[in-house]
Amino acid sequence: MLTKQTVKFTKSLQNKKFRRLYNQFIIEGEKSVLEVLSSDFKIQKLLVTSYFHAKYKELLAPFSGIIELAGDTELDSIGSLQSNDAAIAVCAVNEVLLPETIKGEWVIALDNINDPGNLGTIIRIADWYGISKIICSEDTADFYNPKVINASKGSFLRVKVHYTDLSAFLKQQRVSVYGADLHGENIHTASFKEVGILVMGNEAHGISEGVKACITQMLTIPRFGQAESLNVGIATAICCDRIKSAQSV
C-alpha cells in the first residue's frame, strides 16, 4: 500500500500548478514507464504493482531511486488512466533550451493548441515523420500534462517541445514558414524546401493574426466532401506527409 503522502503528492502532479511548483510530472502505464527507464529523464520515484515488479525485476535492479509497491487498484485512483495495473514514474522536468534559429530541419510550430490530447497526438506525428522539435506558443497546452504524455505514446521522449512568444520567434527565422489555413495554396500542388517551419493554429480559431504576419505561405488541404473541418492532429499528419513526400521526389 502506498503512503498517504505519496498518494497526495502523485495526485497533485495532475495539476499544472503543482507540476511547476515541484518541477516534476508523472508517466503512466507499462510501456511508457519501461521506455522512460532507458531515457535521459531522471526518475525520482517508481510506484509499481507486484505484477510489474516481478515481471521486470532484473530491469529494475539497477534503478537507484525509490520504488514503492502499490495495490492493484491504487494506481487507477491516483493517475489519469482508466486502468493501470503496472506502474507510475514520478520524473523530474527536463530543461529544454529553445534554439535561436532553425537550421537544416523541418520544425512544427503550434499556435494556441488547447487540447492536451491534440498536442500529444501531434508529438506522436512529429516523431513518426522524423521531426524532432515543436515550438509552441505560451498558451498551448502543457507538455507535461498527463493527457499529453499518454497521447504521445512514448514519443515525448524523442521530440523536444519548447514554449515561447511564437510570433517573436518566427520573426527571427530565415527559413520559409508555412501555415495551415482554409484559404491558401493547395497543399498537393505546393512546393516545399528542404528546411522550413509548419504552423498549425488553434482548434476553433486557426492561426492568430500576429503569427499570420510571420507566415511566408498559406497552405490548404482541399475538401472533397461535406465535413466542416479537420481535427488539428489529422491536419498536421496530412501536412507532414505532403512535405516529406515532396522532399523524396
CSV table of N, CA, C and O in Angstrom, one decimal, residues 107-215:
chain,number,residue,atom,x,y,z
A,107,VAL,N,10.5,21.9,-38.7
A,107,VAL,CA,10.0,22.0,-37.4
A,107,VAL,C,8.5,22.3,-37.4
A,107,VAL,O,8.0,23.0,-38.4
A,108,ILE,N,7.8,21.9,-36.4
A,108,ILE,CA,6.3,22.2,-36.3
A,108,ILE,C,6.2,23.3,-35.3
A,108,ILE,O,6.8,23.3,-34.2
A,109,ALA,N,5.4,24.3,-35.6
A,109,ALA,CA,5.0,25.4,-34.6
A,109,ALA,C,3.6,25.3,-34.3
A,109,ALA,O,2.7,25.2,-35.2
A,110,LEU,N,3.2,25.4,-33.0
A,110,LEU,CA,1.8,25.3,-32.6
A,110,LEU,C,1.3,26.6,-32.0
A,110,LEU,O,1.9,27.1,-31.0
A,111,ASP,N,0.3,27.2,-32.5
A,111,ASP,CA,-0.3,28.4,-32.1
A,111,ASP,C,-1.6,28.2,-31.3
A,111,ASP,O,-2.6,28.0,-31.8
A,112,ASN,N,-1.4,28.2,-30.0
A,112,ASN,CA,-2.6,28.1,-29.1
A,112,ASN,C,-3.4,26.8,-29.3
A,112,ASN,O,-4.6,26.8,-29.5
A,113,ILE,N,-2.7,25.7,-29.3
A,113,ILE,CA,-3.4,24.4,-29.3
A,113,ILE,C,-3.8,24.1,-27.9
A,113,ILE,O,-3.0,23.8,-27.0
A,114,ASN,N,-5.2,24.1,-27.7
A,114,ASN,CA,-5.7,24.0,-26.3
A,114,ASN,C,-5.8,22.5,-25.8
A,114,ASN,O,-5.6,22.3,-24.6
A,115,ASP,N,-6.2,21.6,-26.6
A,115,ASP,CA,-6.5,20.3,-26.2
A,115,ASP,C,-5.2,19.4,-26.0
A,115,ASP,O,-4.4,19.3,-26.9
A,116,PRO,N,-5.0,18.9,-24.7
A,116,PRO,CA,-3.8,18.2,-24.5
A,116,PRO,C,-3.7,16.9,-25.3
A,116,PRO,O,-2.6,16.4,-25.7
A,117,GLY,N,-4.9,16.3,-25.6
A,117,GLY,CA,-4.9,15.1,-26.5
A,117,GLY,C,-4.4,15.4,-27.9
A,117,GLY,O,-3.6,14.6,-28.5
A,118,ASN,N,-4.7,16.6,-28.4
A,118,ASN,CA,-4.2,17.0,-29.7
A,118,ASN,C,-2.7,17.2,-29.7
A,118,ASN,O,-2.0,16.9,-30.6
A,119,LEU,N,-2.2,17.9,-28.6
A,119,LEU,CA,-0.8,18.1,-28.5
A,119,LEU,C,-0.1,16.8,-28.5
A,119,LEU,O,0.9,16.6,-29.2
A,120,GLY,N,-0.6,15.8,-27.7
A,120,GLY,CA,0.1,14.5,-27.6
A,120,GLY,C,0.1,13.8,-28.9
A,120,GLY,O,1.1,13.2,-29.3
A,121,THR,N,-1.0,13.9,-29.6
A,121,THR,CA,-1.1,13.3,-31.0
A,121,THR,C,-0.1,13.9,-31.9
A,121,THR,O,0.6,13.2,-32.7
A,122,ILE,N,0.0,15.2,-31.9
A,122,ILE,CA,0.9,15.9,-32.8
A,122,ILE,C,2.4,15.6,-32.5
A,122,ILE,O,3.2,15.4,-33.4
A,123,ILE,N,2.7,15.4,-31.2
A,123,ILE,CA,4.1,14.9,-30.8
A,123,ILE,C,4.3,13.6,-31.4
A,123,ILE,O,5.4,13.3,-32.0
A,124,ARG,N,3.3,12.7,-31.4
A,124,ARG,CA,3.5,11.4,-31.9
A,124,ARG,C,3.7,11.4,-33.5
A,124,ARG,O,4.5,10.7,-34.0
A,125,ILE,N,2.9,12.3,-34.1
A,125,ILE,CA,3.0,12.5,-35.5
A,125,ILE,C,4.4,13.0,-35.9
A,125,ILE,O,5.0,12.6,-36.9
A,126,ALA,N,4.9,14.0,-35.2
A,126,ALA,CA,6.2,14.6,-35.4
A,126,ALA,C,7.3,13.5,-35.3
A,126,ALA,O,8.1,13.4,-36.2
A,127,ASP,N,7.2,12.6,-34.3
A,127,ASP,CA,8.1,11.5,-34.2
A,127,ASP,C,8.0,10.6,-35.4
A,127,ASP,O,9.1,10.1,-35.9
A,128,TRP,N,6.9,10.3,-35.8
A,128,TRP,CA,6.7,9.4,-37.0
A,128,TRP,C,7.4,9.9,-38.2
A,128,TRP,O,8.0,9.2,-39.0
A,129,TYR,N,7.3,11.2,-38.4
A,129,TYR,CA,7.9,11.9,-39.6
A,129,TYR,C,9.3,12.4,-39.4
A,129,TYR,O,9.8,13.1,-40.2
A,130,GLY,N,9.9,12.0,-38.3
A,130,GLY,CA,11.3,12.4,-38.1
A,130,GLY,C,11.5,13.8,-37.7
A,130,GLY,O,12.6,14.4,-37.9
A,131,ILE,N,10.5,14.5,-37.2
A,131,ILE,CA,10.6,15.9,-36.8
A,131,ILE,C,10.9,15.9,-35.3
A,131,ILE,O,10.1,15.4,-34.5
A,132,SER,N,12.0,16.5,-34.9
A,132,SER,CA,12.4,16.4,-33.5
A,132,SER,C,12.2,17.6,-32.6
A,132,SER,O,12.4,17.5,-31.4
A,133,LYS,N,11.6,18.6,-33.2
A,133,LYS,CA,11.3,19.9,-32.4
A,133,LYS,C,9.9,20.4,-32.7
A,133,LYS,O,9.5,20.5,-33.9
A,134,ILE,N,9.3,20.8,-31.7
A,134,ILE,CA,8.0,21.5,-31.8
A,134,ILE,C,8.1,22.8,-31.0
A,134,ILE,O,8.5,22.8,-29.8
A,135,ILE,N,7.8,23.9,-31.6
A,135,ILE,CA,7.8,25.2,-31.0
A,135,ILE,C,6.4,25.6,-30.7
A,135,ILE,O,5.5,25.7,-31.6
A,136,CYS,N,6.0,25.9,-29.4
A,136,CYS,CA,4.7,26.2,-29.0
A,136,CYS,C,4.5,27.6,-28.5
A,136,CYS,O,5.4,28.2,-27.9
A,137,SER,N,3.4,28.2,-28.8
A,137,SER,CA,3.0,29.5,-28.2
A,137,SER,C,2.8,29.2,-26.7
A,137,SER,O,2.6,28.1,-26.3
A,138,GLU,N,3.0,30.3,-25.9
A,138,GLU,CA,2.9,30.1,-24.4
A,138,GLU,C,1.5,29.7,-23.9
A,138,GLU,O,1.4,29.2,-22.8
A,139,ASP,N,0.5,29.9,-24.8
A,139,ASP,CA,-0.9,29.5,-24.4
A,139,ASP,C,-1.3,28.1,-24.9
A,139,ASP,O,-2.4,27.7,-24.8
A,140,THR,N,-0.3,27.4,-25.5
A,140,THR,CA,-0.6,26.0,-25.9
A,140,THR,C,-0.6,25.1,-24.7
A,140,THR,O,0.1,25.4,-23.7
A,141,ALA,N,-1.3,24.0,-24.8
A,141,ALA,CA,-1.4,23.0,-23.7
A,141,ALA,C,0.0,22.6,-23.1
A,141,ALA,O,1.0,22.6,-23.8
A,142,ASP,N,0.0,22.3,-21.8
A,142,ASP,CA,1.3,22.0,-21.1
A,142,ASP,C,1.8,20.6,-21.6
A,142,ASP,O,1.1,19.6,-21.5
A,143,PHE,N,3.0,20.6,-22.0
A,143,PHE,CA,3.7,19.4,-22.5
A,143,PHE,C,3.6,18.3,-21.4
A,143,PHE,O,3.5,17.1,-21.7
A,144,TYR,N,3.7,18.6,-20.1
A,144,TYR,CA,3.8,17.6,-19.0
A,144,TYR,C,2.4,17.2,-18.5
A,144,TYR,O,2.4,16.5,-17.5
A,145,ASN,N,1.3,17.7,-19.1
A,145,ASN,CA,0.0,17.3,-18.7
A,145,ASN,C,-0.1,15.8,-19.0
A,145,ASN,O,0.3,15.3,-20.0
A,146,PRO,N,-0.6,15.0,-18.0
A,146,PRO,CA,-0.6,13.5,-18.2
A,146,PRO,C,-1.3,13.1,-19.5
A,146,PRO,O,-1.0,12.1,-20.1
A,147,LYS,N,-2.3,13.9,-19.9
A,147,LYS,CA,-3.1,13.5,-21.1
A,147,LYS,C,-2.2,13.7,-22.4
A,147,LYS,O,-2.3,13.0,-23.4
A,148,VAL,N,-1.3,14.7,-22.3
A,148,VAL,CA,-0.3,14.9,-23.4
A,148,VAL,C,0.6,13.7,-23.5
A,148,VAL,O,0.9,13.1,-24.5
A,149,ILE,N,1.2,13.4,-22.3
A,149,ILE,CA,2.2,12.3,-22.2
A,149,ILE,C,1.5,11.0,-22.7
A,149,ILE,O,2.1,10.2,-23.5
A,150,ASN,N,0.3,10.7,-22.2
A,150,ASN,CA,-0.3,9.4,-22.6
A,150,ASN,C,-0.6,9.4,-24.1
A,150,ASN,O,-0.5,8.4,-24.8
A,151,ALA,N,-1.1,10.5,-24.7
A,151,ALA,CA,-1.5,10.5,-26.1
A,151,ALA,C,-0.3,10.4,-27.0
A,151,ALA,O,-0.4,10.0,-28.1
A,152,SER,N,0.9,10.8,-26.5
A,152,SER,CA,2.1,10.8,-27.3
A,152,SER,C,2.6,9.4,-27.5
A,152,SER,O,3.5,9.1,-28.4
A,153,LYS,N,2.2,8.4,-26.7
A,153,LYS,CA,2.6,7.0,-26.8
A,153,LYS,C,4.1,6.9,-26.8
A,153,LYS,O,4.6,6.1,-27.6
A,154,GLY,N,4.8,7.6,-25.9
A,154,GLY,CA,6.2,7.4,-25.8
A,154,GLY,C,7.0,8.4,-26.7
A,154,GLY,O,8.2,8.6,-26.4
A,155,SER,N,6.4,9.1,-27.6
A,155,SER,CA,7.1,10.0,-28.5
A,155,SER,C,7.6,11.2,-27.8
A,155,SER,O,8.5,11.9,-28.3
A,156,PHE,N,7.0,11.5,-26.6
A,156,PHE,CA,7.5,12.7,-25.8
A,156,PHE,C,9.0,12.5,-25.4
A,156,PHE,O,9.7,13.5,-25.1
A,157,LEU,N,9.5,11.3,-25.4
A,157,LEU,CA,10.9,11.0,-25.1
A,157,LEU,C,11.8,11.4,-26.2
A,157,LEU,O,13.0,11.7,-26.0
A,158,ARG,N,11.3,11.6,-27.4
A,158,ARG,CA,12.2,11.8,-28.6
A,158,ARG,C,12.0,13.2,-29.2
A,158,ARG,O,12.8,13.6,-30.0
A,159,VAL,N,10.9,13.8,-28.9
A,159,VAL,CA,10.5,15.1,-29.5
A,159,VAL,C,10.7,16.2,-28.5
A,159,VAL,O,10.1,16.1,-27.4
A,160,LYS,N,11.5,17.2,-28.8
A,160,LYS,CA,11.7,18.3,-27.8
A,160,LYS,C,10.6,19.4,-28.1
A,160,LYS,O,10.4,19.8,-29.2
A,161,VAL,N,9.9,19.8,-27.0
A,161,VAL,CA,8.9,20.8,-27.1
A,161,VAL,C,9.3,22.0,-26.3
A,161,VAL,O,9.7,22.0,-25.2
A,162,HIS,N,9.2,23.2,-27.0
A,162,HIS,CA,9.6,24.4,-26.5
A,162,HIS,C,8.5,25.4,-26.4
A,162,HIS,O,7.6,25.4,-27.3
A,163,TYR,N,8.5,26.3,-25.4
A,163,TYR,CA,7.4,27.3,-25.3
A,163,TYR,C,8.0,28.7,-25.4
A,163,TYR,O,9.1,29.0,-24.7
A,164,THR,N,7.4,29.6,-26.2
A,164,THR,CA,8.0,30.9,-26.3
A,164,THR,C,6.9,31.8,-26.9
A,164,THR,O,5.8,31.4,-27.3
A,165,ASP,N,7.3,33.1,-27.0
A,165,ASP,CA,6.4,34.1,-27.8
A,165,ASP,C,6.6,33.7,-29.3
A,165,ASP,O,7.6,33.9,-29.9
A,166,LEU,N,5.6,33.0,-29.8
A,166,LEU,CA,5.7,32.4,-31.1
A,166,LEU,C,5.9,33.4,-32.2
A,166,LEU,O,6.8,33.2,-33.1
A,167,SER,N,5.2,34.5,-32.2
A,167,SER,CA,5.4,35.5,-33.3
A,167,SER,C,6.8,36.1,-33.3
A,167,SER,O,7.4,36.3,-34.3
A,168,ALA,N,7.3,36.4,-32.1
A,168,ALA,CA,8.6,36.9,-31.9
A,168,ALA,C,9.7,35.9,-32.4
A,168,ALA,O,10.6,36.3,-33.1
A,169,PHE,N,9.4,34.7,-32.1
A,169,PHE,CA,10.4,33.6,-32.5
A,169,PHE,C,10.4,33.5,-34.1
A,169,PHE,O,11.5,33.5,-34.7
A,170,LEU,N,9.2,33.5,-34.7
A,170,LEU,CA,9.1,33.3,-36.1
A,170,LEU,C,9.8,34.5,-36.9
A,170,LEU,O,10.4,34.3,-37.9
A,171,LYS,N,9.7,35.7,-36.3
A,171,LYS,CA,10.2,36.9,-36.9
A,171,LYS,C,11.8,36.8,-37.0
A,171,LYS,O,12.4,37.4,-37.9
A,172,GLN,N,12.4,36.0,-36.1
A,172,GLN,CA,13.8,35.9,-36.1
A,172,GLN,C,14.3,34.9,-37.1
A,172,GLN,O,15.5,34.8,-37.4
A,173,GLN,N,13.4,34.1,-37.7
A,173,GLN,CA,13.9,32.9,-38.5
A,173,GLN,C,14.2,33.4,-40.0
A,173,GLN,O,13.6,34.4,-40.5
A,174,ARG,N,15.0,32.6,-40.6
A,174,ARG,CA,15.4,32.9,-42.0
A,174,ARG,C,15.1,31.8,-42.9
A,174,ARG,O,15.7,31.5,-44.0
A,175,VAL,N,14.1,31.0,-42.5
A,175,VAL,CA,13.6,29.9,-43.3
A,175,VAL,C,12.1,30.1,-43.7
A,175,VAL,O,11.5,31.0,-43.1
A,176,SER,N,11.6,29.4,-44.7
A,176,SER,CA,10.2,29.5,-45.1
A,176,SER,C,9.3,29.1,-44.0
A,176,SER,O,9.5,28.0,-43.3
A,177,VAL,N,8.2,29.8,-43.7
A,177,VAL,CA,7.2,29.5,-42.7
A,177,VAL,C,5.9,29.2,-43.4
A,177,VAL,O,5.3,30.1,-44.1
A,178,TYR,N,5.4,28.0,-43.3
A,178,TYR,CA,4.1,27.6,-43.9
A,178,TYR,C,3.0,27.5,-42.8
A,178,TYR,O,3.2,27.0,-41.8
A,179,GLY,N,1.8,28.0,-43.2
A,179,GLY,CA,0.7,28.0,-42.2
A,179,GLY,C,-0.5,27.2,-42.8
A,179,GLY,O,-0.8,27.4,-44.0
A,180,ALA,N,-1.1,26.3,-42.0
A,180,ALA,CA,-2.3,25.6,-42.5
A,180,ALA,C,-3.5,26.5,-42.3
A,180,ALA,O,-3.7,27.0,-41.1
A,181,ASP,N,-4.3,26.7,-43.3
A,181,ASP,CA,-5.4,27.7,-43.3
A,181,ASP,C,-6.4,27.3,-44.3
A,181,ASP,O,-6.1,26.6,-45.2
A,182,LEU,N,-7.7,27.7,-44.1
A,182,LEU,CA,-8.7,27.4,-45.0
A,182,LEU,C,-8.5,28.1,-46.4
A,182,LEU,O,-9.1,27.7,-47.4
A,183,HIS,N,-7.8,29.2,-46.3
A,183,HIS,CA,-7.5,30.0,-47.6
A,183,HIS,C,-6.0,30.0,-47.9
A,183,HIS,O,-5.3,30.8,-47.3
A,184,GLY,N,-5.6,29.2,-48.8
A,184,GLY,CA,-4.2,29.1,-49.1
A,184,GLY,C,-4.0,28.3,-50.3
A,184,GLY,O,-4.9,27.8,-51.0
A,185,GLU,N,-2.7,28.0,-50.7
A,185,GLU,CA,-2.4,27.2,-51.8
A,185,GLU,C,-2.7,25.7,-51.6
A,185,GLU,O,-2.5,25.2,-50.4
A,186,ASN,N,-3.2,25.0,-52.6
A,186,ASN,CA,-3.5,23.6,-52.4
A,186,ASN,C,-2.2,22.9,-52.0
A,186,ASN,O,-1.2,22.9,-52.7
A,187,ILE,N,-2.2,22.2,-50.9
A,187,ILE,CA,-1.0,21.5,-50.4
A,187,ILE,C,-0.5,20.4,-51.3
A,187,ILE,O,0.7,20.1,-51.3
A,188,HIS,N,-1.4,19.9,-52.1
A,188,HIS,CA,-1.0,18.8,-53.0
A,188,HIS,C,-0.2,19.3,-54.3
A,188,HIS,O,0.5,18.5,-54.9
A,189,THR,N,-0.3,20.6,-54.5
A,189,THR,CA,0.5,21.2,-55.7
A,189,THR,C,1.6,22.1,-55.2
A,189,THR,O,2.4,22.6,-56.0
A,190,ALA,N,1.6,22.4,-53.9
A,190,ALA,CA,2.6,23.4,-53.4
A,190,ALA,C,4.0,22.7,-53.4
A,190,ALA,O,4.1,21.5,-53.3
A,191,SER,N,5.0,23.5,-53.5
A,191,SER,CA,6.4,23.0,-53.5
A,191,SER,C,7.0,23.4,-52.1
A,191,SER,O,6.6,24.4,-51.5
A,192,PHE,N,7.9,22.6,-51.6
A,192,PHE,CA,8.5,22.7,-50.3
A,192,PHE,C,10.0,22.7,-50.4
A,192,PHE,O,10.6,21.9,-51.1
A,193,LYS,N,10.6,23.5,-49.5
A,193,LYS,CA,12.1,23.5,-49.4
A,193,LYS,C,12.6,22.4,-48.5
A,193,LYS,O,11.8,21.8,-47.8
A,194,GLU,N,13.9,22.2,-48.4
A,194,GLU,CA,14.4,21.1,-47.5
A,194,GLU,C,14.3,21.5,-46.1
A,194,GLU,O,14.4,20.7,-45.2
A,195,VAL,N,14.2,22.8,-45.8
A,195,VAL,CA,14.1,23.3,-44.4
A,195,VAL,C,12.9,24.2,-44.3
A,195,VAL,O,12.6,25.0,-45.2
A,196,GLY,N,12.2,24.1,-43.2
A,196,GLY,CA,11.1,25.0,-43.0
A,196,GLY,C,10.3,24.8,-41.7
A,196,GLY,O,10.7,24.0,-40.9
A,197,ILE,N,9.3,25.7,-41.5
A,197,ILE,CA,8.5,25.6,-40.3
A,197,ILE,C,7.1,25.5,-40.7
A,197,ILE,O,6.6,26.2,-41.5
A,198,LEU,N,6.4,24.5,-40.1
A,198,LEU,CA,4.9,24.3,-40.4
A,198,LEU,C,4.2,24.8,-39.2
A,198,LEU,O,4.3,24.3,-38.1
A,199,VAL,N,3.3,25.8,-39.4
A,199,VAL,CA,2.5,26.4,-38.3
A,199,VAL,C,1.1,25.8,-38.3
A,199,VAL,O,0.4,25.9,-39.4
A,200,MET,N,0.6,25.3,-37.2
A,200,MET,CA,-0.7,24.8,-37.0
A,200,MET,C,-1.4,25.7,-36.0
A,200,MET,O,-0.9,25.9,-34.9
A,201,GLY,N,-2.7,26.1,-36.3
A,201,GLY,CA,-3.4,27.0,-35.4
A,201,GLY,C,-4.4,26.4,-34.5
A,201,GLY,O,-4.6,25.2,-34.5
A,202,ASN,N,-5.0,27.2,-33.7
A,202,ASN,CA,-6.0,26.8,-32.7
A,202,ASN,C,-7.1,26.0,-33.3
A,202,ASN,O,-7.5,26.3,-34.4
A,203,GLU,N,-7.6,25.1,-32.5
A,203,GLU,CA,-8.7,24.2,-33.0
A,203,GLU,C,-9.9,24.9,-33.5
A,203,GLU,O,-10.5,24.5,-34.5
A,204,ALA,N,-10.3,26.0,-32.9
A,204,ALA,CA,-11.5,26.7,-33.2
A,204,ALA,C,-11.2,28.0,-34.1
A,204,ALA,O,-12.0,28.3,-35.0
A,205,HIS,N,-10.1,28.7,-33.8
A,205,HIS,CA,-9.9,30.0,-34.4
A,205,HIS,C,-8.8,30.0,-35.4
A,205,HIS,O,-8.5,31.1,-36.0
A,206,GLY,N,-8.1,28.9,-35.6
A,206,GLY,CA,-7.0,28.9,-36.5
A,206,GLY,C,-5.7,29.7,-36.0
A,206,GLY,O,-5.5,29.9,-34.8
A,207,ILE,N,-5.0,30.2,-37.0
A,207,ILE,CA,-3.7,30.9,-36.6
A,207,ILE,C,-4.0,32.3,-36.3
A,207,ILE,O,-4.8,33.0,-37.0
A,208,SER,N,-3.4,32.8,-35.2
A,208,SER,CA,-3.7,34.2,-34.7
A,208,SER,C,-3.1,35.2,-35.7
A,208,SER,O,-2.2,34.9,-36.5
A,209,GLU,N,-3.6,36.4,-35.6
A,209,GLU,CA,-3.2,37.5,-36.6
A,209,GLU,C,-1.7,37.8,-36.4
A,209,GLU,O,-1.0,38.0,-37.4
A,210,GLY,N,-1.2,37.8,-35.2
A,210,GLY,CA,0.2,38.1,-35.0
A,210,GLY,C,1.1,37.1,-35.6
A,210,GLY,O,2.2,37.4,-36.2
A,211,VAL,N,0.7,35.8,-35.5
A,211,VAL,CA,1.5,34.7,-36.1
A,211,VAL,C,1.3,34.7,-37.6
A,211,VAL,O,2.3,34.5,-38.4
A,212,LYS,N,0.1,35.0,-38.1
A,212,LYS,CA,-0.1,35.0,-39.6
A,212,LYS,C,0.8,36.0,-40.3
A,212,LYS,O,1.3,35.8,-41.4
A,213,ALA,N,1.1,37.1,-39.6
A,213,ALA,CA,2.0,38.1,-40.2
A,213,ALA,C,3.4,37.6,-40.5
A,213,ALA,O,4.2,38.2,-41.3
A,214,CYS,N,3.8,36.5,-39.8
A,214,CYS,CA,5.1,35.9,-40.0
A,214,CYS,C,5.2,34.8,-41.0
A,214,CYS,O,6.2,34.2,-41.3
A,215,ILE,N,4.0,34.4,-41.6
A,215,ILE,CA,4.0,33.3,-42.5
A,215,ILE,C,4.3,33.6,-43.9
A,215,ILE,O,3.8,34.6,-44.4
